C-alpha cells in the first residue's frame, strides 16, 4: 500500500512540475510572436465600438503596420499614422492601449506583465484559453481572453473588453518573417494626394 501511495505522490509531483502557468504560456507566446526580426499575419476584427474589418498586419517588437480595405495604419512604437482611403486623409496620433489593440491583435504580448492577473480558463482540445483581468479596472482594456495553440504557441483569437463593449480579433496565417523598420513609418511619397492632419 505504501508503495502505491509513493507512486501516486511521484506521479502527482511530476504532473504539477510539468503543468504550465498562464504566465509561462504567455511568455512562450510572446517569444514566438515577438521574435527579433518580426512577423506577419492576417486578421479579422469584429467590434461594436470599432466596427468590423479584415486585413493583414506586419509586426516587429511594439511596431506594426496594418492594411485593410478602408485604411493603412503605421505605428513606430510611439506615433501612429492612419491613412483613410475614402477621405484621402492621414491622421497622426499617439494612440492609447485600446486604440493600438483595435488594429494590432498582438499588443497583449507587451502588456500582460503590467497590472493584469492571468489564469487558464480552458485546456481542452488543441488550445489553451488564457484570461487577463486588469488589477485596475479603469484601464482602457479591462479584460482579455486569448486562445493559444498548445504546440505552436501562436494565438488564433484575442477577445478584449472595454467597459461593456467586447471586440473579437481572429488571427490566421502567422508567418515568422523579417520586417524592415521603414515599413512602420508613414512616407508621404506613398500617398501624395493625402491631407496630413496632426491630432497629437
Short mmCIF file of C-alpha atoms in Angstrom, two decimals:
data_model
loop_
_atom_site.label_atom_id
_atom_site.label_comp_id
_atom_site.label_asym_id
_atom_site.label_seq_id
_atom_site.Cartn_x
_atom_site.Cartn_y
_atom_site.Cartn_z
CA UNK A 1 0.00 0.00 0.00
CA UNK A 2 2.83 2.37 0.88
CA UNK A 3 4.44 1.66 -2.50
CA UNK A 4 1.22 2.62 -4.29
CA UNK A 5 0.95 5.82 -2.25
CA UNK A 6 4.55 6.71 -3.10
CA UNK A 7 3.92 6.05 -6.80
CA UNK A 8 0.82 8.26 -6.75
CA UNK A 9 2.72 11.02 -4.93
CA UNK A 10 5.54 10.91 -7.51
CA UNK A 11 3.03 10.95 -10.36
CA UNK A 12 1.20 13.97 -8.91
CA UNK A 13 4.51 15.73 -8.28
CA UNK A 14 5.54 15.05 -11.87
CA UNK A 15 2.29 16.45 -13.23
CA UNK A 16 2.49 19.59 -11.11
CA UNK A 17 6.02 20.36 -12.29
CA UNK A 18 5.01 19.73 -15.91
CA UNK A 19 1.85 21.85 -15.79
CA UNK A 20 2.40 25.35 -17.11
CA UNK A 21 1.04 28.52 -15.57
CA UNK A 22 -0.84 31.09 -17.64
CA UNK A 23 2.14 33.44 -17.43
CA UNK A 24 4.54 30.75 -18.68
CA UNK A 25 2.27 30.09 -21.67
CA UNK A 26 2.11 33.83 -22.42
CA UNK A 27 5.90 34.07 -22.06
CA UNK A 28 6.32 31.38 -24.73
CA UNK A 29 3.72 33.05 -26.95
CA UNK A 30 5.48 36.41 -26.57
CA UNK A 31 8.81 34.86 -27.57
CA UNK A 32 7.25 33.33 -30.72
CA UNK A 33 5.34 36.45 -31.79
CA UNK A 34 7.91 38.95 -30.59
CA UNK A 35 10.84 37.40 -32.47
CA UNK A 36 13.54 39.96 -33.18
CA UNK A 37 13.11 40.01 -36.96
CA UNK A 38 9.32 40.39 -36.92
CA UNK A 39 6.36 38.51 -38.34
CA UNK A 40 3.20 38.87 -40.42
CA UNK A 41 -0.39 37.57 -40.28
CA UNK A 42 -3.95 38.05 -41.47
CA UNK A 43 -6.70 39.23 -39.13
CA UNK A 44 -10.44 39.83 -38.86
CA UNK A 45 -11.86 42.24 -36.26
CA UNK A 46 -15.46 42.39 -35.07
CA UNK A 47 -16.35 45.10 -32.57
CA UNK A 48 -19.41 47.10 -31.57
CA UNK A 49 -17.09 50.04 -30.85
CA UNK A 50 -14.69 49.93 -33.82
CA UNK A 51 -16.83 48.11 -36.41
CA UNK A 52 -15.71 45.13 -38.47
CA UNK A 53 -12.85 44.77 -40.91
CA UNK A 54 -10.21 42.34 -42.09
CA UNK A 55 -6.72 42.71 -43.45
CA UNK A 56 -3.05 41.93 -43.00
CA UNK A 57 -0.51 43.02 -40.40
CA UNK A 58 3.28 43.09 -40.06
CA UNK A 59 4.82 43.40 -36.58
CA UNK A 60 8.25 43.90 -35.05
CA UNK A 61 8.54 44.45 -31.32
CA UNK A 62 5.87 47.05 -30.45
CA UNK A 63 5.80 48.39 -34.03
CA UNK A 64 3.18 47.40 -36.59
CA UNK A 65 1.66 48.25 -39.94
CA UNK A 66 -1.83 47.10 -40.90
CA UNK A 67 -3.62 47.11 -44.26
CA UNK A 68 -7.42 46.91 -44.59
CA UNK A 69 -9.80 47.81 -47.46
CA UNK A 70 -10.60 51.07 -45.63
CA UNK A 71 -7.23 52.18 -44.27
CA UNK A 72 -3.50 51.73 -43.85
CA UNK A 73 -2.01 52.18 -40.37
CA UNK A 74 1.64 52.64 -39.45
CA UNK A 75 2.86 52.62 -35.83
CA UNK A 76 6.55 53.09 -34.94
CA UNK A 77 6.17 52.37 -31.22
CA UNK A 78 5.02 55.90 -30.31
CA UNK A 79 3.40 57.68 -33.26
CA UNK A 80 0.55 56.30 -35.37
CA UNK A 81 -0.36 57.39 -38.89
CA UNK A 82 -3.80 56.34 -40.16
CA UNK A 83 -4.46 56.79 -43.87
CA UNK A 84 -8.20 56.77 -44.62
CA UNK A 85 -8.61 55.82 -48.27
CA UNK A 86 -12.11 57.26 -48.66
CA UNK A 87 -11.28 60.76 -47.40
CA UNK A 88 -7.62 60.80 -48.51
CA UNK A 89 -6.58 61.91 -45.01
CA UNK A 90 -3.67 60.84 -42.83
CA UNK A 91 -4.36 61.34 -39.11
CA UNK A 92 -1.32 61.45 -36.81
CA UNK A 93 -1.92 60.38 -33.18
CA UNK A 94 -0.23 58.92 -30.10
CA UNK A 95 -2.76 56.09 -29.53
CA UNK A 96 -3.68 54.58 -26.16
CA UNK A 97 -3.58 50.84 -25.47
CA UNK A 98 -7.13 50.17 -26.67
CA UNK A 99 -6.67 52.01 -29.95
CA UNK A 100 -3.44 50.11 -30.60
CA UNK A 101 -5.26 46.83 -29.90
CA UNK A 102 -8.09 47.76 -32.27
CA UNK A 103 -5.59 47.34 -35.13
CA UNK A 104 -2.86 45.14 -33.62
CA UNK A 105 -4.07 41.88 -32.05
CA UNK A 106 -0.57 41.20 -30.70
CA UNK A 107 -0.44 44.24 -28.39
CA UNK A 108 -1.11 41.91 -25.44
CA UNK A 109 2.45 40.50 -25.66
CA UNK A 110 3.74 43.80 -24.26
CA UNK A 111 1.10 44.42 -21.57
CA UNK A 112 0.26 41.11 -19.85
CA UNK A 113 3.02 41.60 -17.28
CA UNK A 114 1.91 45.10 -16.32
CA UNK A 115 -1.04 45.02 -13.94
CA UNK A 116 -3.02 42.01 -15.16
CA UNK A 117 -3.95 38.84 -13.30
CA UNK A 118 -3.65 35.79 -15.54
CA UNK A 119 -5.38 32.41 -15.39
CA UNK A 120 -6.03 29.41 -17.64
CA UNK A 121 -9.77 29.09 -18.28
CA UNK A 122 -9.57 26.16 -20.71
CA UNK A 123 -7.02 23.49 -21.67
CA UNK A 124 -9.32 21.34 -23.78
CA UNK A 125 -8.60 20.32 -27.35
CA UNK A 126 -5.57 21.74 -29.12
CA UNK A 127 -5.73 25.19 -27.47
CA UNK A 128 -5.26 27.00 -24.20
CA UNK A 129 -7.57 29.86 -23.31
CA UNK A 130 -5.88 32.46 -21.12
CA UNK A 131 -7.77 35.17 -19.24
CA UNK A 132 -6.18 38.52 -18.42
CA UNK A 133 -8.01 40.68 -15.87
CA UNK A 134 -6.78 44.20 -15.08
CA UNK A 135 -6.00 44.93 -11.42
CA UNK A 136 -7.11 48.49 -12.11
CA UNK A 137 -10.49 48.39 -13.83
CA UNK A 138 -10.01 51.99 -15.01
CA UNK A 139 -7.51 50.76 -17.61
CA UNK A 140 -8.63 51.12 -21.21
CA UNK A 141 -8.67 47.32 -21.65
CA UNK A 142 -10.13 45.69 -18.51
CA UNK A 143 -10.26 42.06 -19.60
CA UNK A 144 -8.95 39.77 -22.34
CA UNK A 145 -9.28 36.15 -23.42
CA UNK A 146 -6.50 34.77 -25.64
CA UNK A 147 -6.77 31.44 -27.47
CA UNK A 148 -3.30 29.91 -27.97
CA UNK A 149 -2.28 26.74 -29.82
CA UNK A 150 -0.67 24.22 -27.46
CA UNK A 151 2.01 23.08 -29.92
CA UNK A 152 3.00 26.30 -31.71
CA UNK A 153 2.10 28.88 -29.02
CA UNK A 154 0.59 31.02 -31.78
CA UNK A 155 -2.67 32.77 -30.79
CA UNK A 156 -5.69 32.37 -33.05
CA UNK A 157 -8.09 34.68 -31.24
CA UNK A 158 -7.99 37.68 -28.89
CA UNK A 159 -11.15 38.95 -27.21
CA UNK A 160 -10.94 42.20 -25.23
CA UNK A 161 -13.39 44.18 -23.12
CA UNK A 162 -13.63 47.94 -22.74
CA UNK A 163 -16.40 48.76 -20.28
CA UNK A 164 -19.34 46.67 -21.52
CA UNK A 165 -18.06 46.51 -25.10
CA UNK A 166 -16.28 43.41 -26.45
CA UNK A 167 -14.06 43.15 -29.52
CA UNK A 168 -13.04 39.86 -31.14
CA UNK A 169 -9.91 39.55 -33.29
CA UNK A 170 -9.34 36.31 -35.21
CA UNK A 171 -5.79 35.78 -36.47
CA UNK A 172 -4.58 33.39 -39.19
CA UNK A 173 -1.57 32.65 -41.41
CA UNK A 174 1.02 33.72 -38.86
CA UNK A 175 4.46 33.73 -40.51
CA UNK A 176 7.85 34.45 -38.96
CA UNK A 177 9.29 36.91 -41.45
CA UNK A 178 11.95 39.62 -41.10
CA UNK A 179 10.47 43.11 -41.42
CA UNK A 180 12.43 46.29 -42.28
CA UNK A 181 11.93 49.20 -39.85
CA UNK A 182 10.98 51.51 -42.74
CA UNK A 183 7.55 49.88 -43.18
CA UNK A 184 6.36 51.07 -39.74
CA UNK A 185 6.63 54.79 -40.56
CA UNK A 186 4.39 56.79 -42.91
CA UNK A 187 6.09 58.03 -46.07
CA UNK A 188 4.32 60.98 -47.70
CA UNK A 189 5.58 59.85 -51.12
CA UNK A 190 3.29 56.79 -50.86
CA UNK A 191 0.17 58.96 -50.53
CA UNK A 192 0.99 62.19 -52.41
CA UNK A 193 -2.66 63.35 -52.59
CA UNK A 194 -3.39 62.86 -48.89
CA UNK A 195 -4.01 65.69 -46.44
CA UNK A 196 -1.94 65.17 -43.27
CA UNK A 197 -3.77 66.11 -40.03
CA UNK A 198 -1.75 66.16 -36.78
CA UNK A 199 -4.08 65.26 -33.87
CA UNK A 200 -1.41 64.81 -31.18
#
